Amino acid sequence: MYAPRLPRIGTFDAWRDVARRLASADVPPEAVDWALEGDSDAMFDDVLPDATRPLTVTKAFLELSRDLIPERTGQGMRLAYSLLTRVQGRPELLANRADPQVARARDIAKAIHRDIHKMHAFVRFQELEVDTERSGERRAFAAWFEPEHRIEEPVAGFFVDRFGDMDWRIVTPEVTLTYASGCLSKEAVAATRPNATDPLEQLWTTYYSSIFNPARLKPDAMRAEMPKKYWRNLPEAQAIPSLIAGARARVAEMRAAGPSLPAPQSLRRKDDAMATQPGPDLFAATDLEDIARDARGCTRCPLYGPATQTVFGEGPEDAPLMFVGEQPGDREDIAGRPFVGPAGQLFDQIVEQAGIDREAAYVTNAVKHFKFVQKGKRRIHQKPGGGEISACRWWLEQELTTVDPKIVVALGATALHSLTGDGKGILKRRGRMEETRDGRPLMVTVHPSFLLRLPDEKSRAAETELFRRDLETVRDALAQAG
């Protein structure tokens, strides 16, 4: 029996080195007691065997194991080692979502990703008083956060990239991350929440209260994105209970006051497109009708000029399933509706064959305007560029937040790029469950227009069958999600 105790800093690298030695010596998973230094005393041998043979793992395994190691209970380390022993000679194992260990590993990785996302969103810095003559122009800040898992090391790079122009310290109950004069340091230090106050917190709370829209209040959706366990570390959370309690009275006051007239068109700046652009309201919920109305006037990228109109998504606002395509085609651009052209008609047929209720799903596109080149009387479809995808992502994120689907389906590389940040290798990734940027379950598959472009009937039939199977997997996953 072996009892490796890993350091709190550099945990993944240490686990990888120890796991390599144990697995190469054919030590079974049940003979290893994984833990961190200080978690518990080692009752067994901590002298590791020498490696006797090389190991081979895939990039997918390395990425998955990196996600598993921060799991707080130690189950992630044990599961990662068990999978390491099983993938030797079986590189396809991780693609088997029916395998209990693979399924559990994906669940843990998903929980880790959500925890990382919450830390990105809910860390609140307080400015510190510093000697500017000694520190130069750099201001200093500090923050306290209590993550569910040991994610301090995985998130450090995000904060360095985002706040590299200032000195800061992020303190958690176990680790302190310090960034000073361009250098990042990590220290395993037990700490408690400081009792510091920041005058800007009151200003932030006042701002949050002023933009709160009681007519669009959705407490369940708000708590899903901002769980109550994080409230005690958020200054604006102090105002949430009173804002919710008074929402109904404020709505009544708004109705009694009646609508206000907009400013005359002549007073608006017509030469400044960005002055009329909608910006993300990070705190007030909205509905699809409002978002679609705002999107009709979108000029965030040049595609709005030659296109006939914005083509927004369609479907129930509480749809459990969302399909995201590339962009509207010629038919969609004219009709103003998504998925009504030849590819959309084929999509409807295969969705029905896969046993999915098309009317209960929400369908939309990553890009809302038709991109084309004119050749005679024909408008030839053109693939959206990265800048156009990025400019339109705000609308897609609003749809995702409002609909809040249980599963999202990326139809093609453009949709995959918008939803994950990487649209490469679509044919290798198809049929797999991944995650969106905000941690939602994501099925990767091809766009139905891909099937229409295939040169012969045989290949078209084969790829159509694969597409139908991908949708059947979505159907089964949706049934399991309830």
PDB file of N, CA and C in Angstrom, residues 3-12 14-16 18-19 34-39 69 77:
ATOM      1  N   ALA A   3       1.058   5.624   0.116  1.00  0.00           N
ATOM      2  CA  ALA A   3       0.323   6.789   0.609  1.00  0.00           C
ATOM      3  C   ALA A   3       1.047   8.068   0.226  1.00  0.00           C
ATOM      4  N   PRO A   4       1.047   8.435  -1.052  1.00  0.00           N
ATOM      5  CA  PRO A   4       1.715   9.682  -1.454  1.00  0.00           C
ATOM      6  C   PRO A   4       0.976  10.896  -0.893  1.00  0.00           C
ATOM      7  N   ARG A   5       1.723  11.874  -0.404  1.00  0.00           N
ATOM      8  CA  ARG A   5       1.184  13.125   0.104  1.00  0.00           C
ATOM      9  C   ARG A   5       1.722  14.247  -0.778  1.00  0.00           C
ATOM     10  N   LEU A   6       0.832  14.902  -1.504  1.00  0.00           N
ATOM     11  CA  LEU A   6       1.225  15.872  -2.518  1.00  0.00           C
ATOM     12  C   LEU A   6       1.266  17.281  -1.947  1.00  0.00           C
ATOM     13  N   PRO A   7       2.112  18.143  -2.480  1.00  0.00           N
ATOM     14  CA  PRO A   7       2.187  19.521  -1.990  1.00  0.00           C
ATOM     15  C   PRO A   7       0.948  20.319  -2.390  1.00  0.00           C
ATOM     16  N   ARG A   8       0.641  21.323  -1.610  1.00  0.00           N
ATOM     17  CA  ARG A   8      -0.541  22.164  -1.901  1.00  0.00           C
ATOM     18  C   ARG A   8      -0.301  23.065  -3.107  1.00  0.00           C
ATOM     19  N   ILE A   9       0.942  23.435  -3.362  1.00  0.00           N
ATOM     20  CA  ILE A   9       1.304  24.225  -4.543  1.00  0.00           C
ATOM     21  C   ILE A   9       2.036  23.305  -5.518  1.00  0.00           C
ATOM     22  N   GLY A  10       1.654  23.342  -6.771  1.00  0.00           N
ATOM     23  CA  GLY A  10       2.227  22.431  -7.754  1.00  0.00           C
ATOM     24  C   GLY A  10       1.636  21.039  -7.657  1.00  0.00           C
ATOM     25  N   THR A  11       0.356  20.971  -7.275  1.00  0.00           N
ATOM     26  CA  THR A  11      -0.266  19.671  -7.005  1.00  0.00           C
ATOM     27  C   THR A  11      -0.350  18.807  -8.252  1.00  0.00           C
ATOM     28  N   PHE A  12      -0.761  19.380  -9.371  1.00  0.00           N
ATOM     29  CA  PHE A  12      -0.941  18.557 -10.566  1.00  0.00           C
ATOM     30  C   PHE A  12       0.386  17.977 -11.045  1.00  0.00           C
ATOM     31  N   ALA A  14       3.004  17.362  -9.307  1.00  0.00           N
ATOM     32  CA  ALA A  14       3.430  16.328  -8.357  1.00  0.00           C
ATOM     33  C   ALA A  14       2.617  15.048  -8.548  1.00  0.00           C
ATOM     34  N   TRP A  15       1.297  15.195  -8.730  1.00  0.00           N
ATOM     35  CA  TRP A  15       0.459  14.012  -8.958  1.00  0.00           C
ATOM     36  C   TRP A  15       0.894  13.276 -10.215  1.00  0.00           C
ATOM     37  N   ARG A  16       1.186  14.013 -11.272  1.00  0.00           N
ATOM     38  CA  ARG A  16       1.575  13.390 -12.533  1.00  0.00           C
ATOM     39  C   ARG A  16       2.867  12.573 -12.373  1.00  0.00           C
ATOM     40  N   VAL A  18       4.113  11.280  -9.549  1.00  0.00           N
ATOM     41  CA  VAL A  18       3.873  10.118  -8.692  1.00  0.00           C
ATOM     42  C   VAL A  18       3.044   9.068  -9.431  1.00  0.00           C
ATOM     43  N   ALA A  19       1.998   9.501 -10.110  1.00  0.00           N
ATOM     44  CA  ALA A  19       1.130   8.559 -10.828  1.00  0.00           C
ATOM     45  C   ALA A  19       1.907   7.818 -11.908  1.00  0.00           C
ATOM     46  N   TRP A  34      -4.331   8.471  -1.836  1.00  0.00           N
ATOM     47  CA  TRP A  34      -3.934   9.813  -2.269  1.00  0.00           C
ATOM     48  C   TRP A  34      -4.413  10.856  -1.257  1.00  0.00           C
ATOM     49  N   ALA A  35      -3.596  11.850  -1.012  1.00  0.00           N
ATOM     50  CA  ALA A  35      -3.980  12.972  -0.152  1.00  0.00           C
ATOM     51  C   ALA A  35      -2.948  14.089  -0.307  1.00  0.00           C
ATOM     52  N   LEU A  36      -3.278  15.256   0.240  1.00  0.00           N
ATOM     53  CA  LEU A  36      -2.341  16.366   0.246  1.00  0.00           C
ATOM     54  C   LEU A  36      -1.554  16.371   1.546  1.00  0.00           C
ATOM     55  N   GLU A  37      -0.438  17.055   1.537  1.00  0.00           N
ATOM     56  CA  GLU A  37       0.374  17.186   2.740  1.00  0.00           C
ATOM     57  C   GLU A  37      -0.443  17.862   3.834  1.00  0.00           C
ATOM     58  N   GLY A  38      -0.482  17.239   4.997  1.00  0.00           N
ATOM     59  CA  GLY A  38      -1.212  17.819   6.114  1.00  0.00           C
ATOM     60  C   GLY A  38      -2.654  17.398   6.207  1.00  0.00           C
ATOM     61  N   ASP A  39      -3.215  16.783   5.157  1.00  0.00           N
ATOM     62  CA  ASP A  39      -4.605  16.351   5.214  1.00  0.00           C
ATOM     63  C   ASP A  39      -4.796  15.215   6.210  1.00  0.00           C
ATOM     64  N   ILE A  69      -7.749  16.930 -10.543  1.00  0.00           N
ATOM     65  CA  ILE A  69      -6.870  17.023  -9.376  1.00  0.00           C
ATOM     66  C   ILE A  69      -7.336  18.072  -8.358  1.00  0.00           C
ATOM     67  N   MET A  77      -8.274  12.843  -7.553  1.00  0.00           N
ATOM     68  CA  MET A  77      -6.944  12.247  -7.716  1.00  0.00           C
ATOM     69  C   MET A  77      -7.042  10.732  -7.863  1.00  0.00           C
TER      70      MET A  77
END
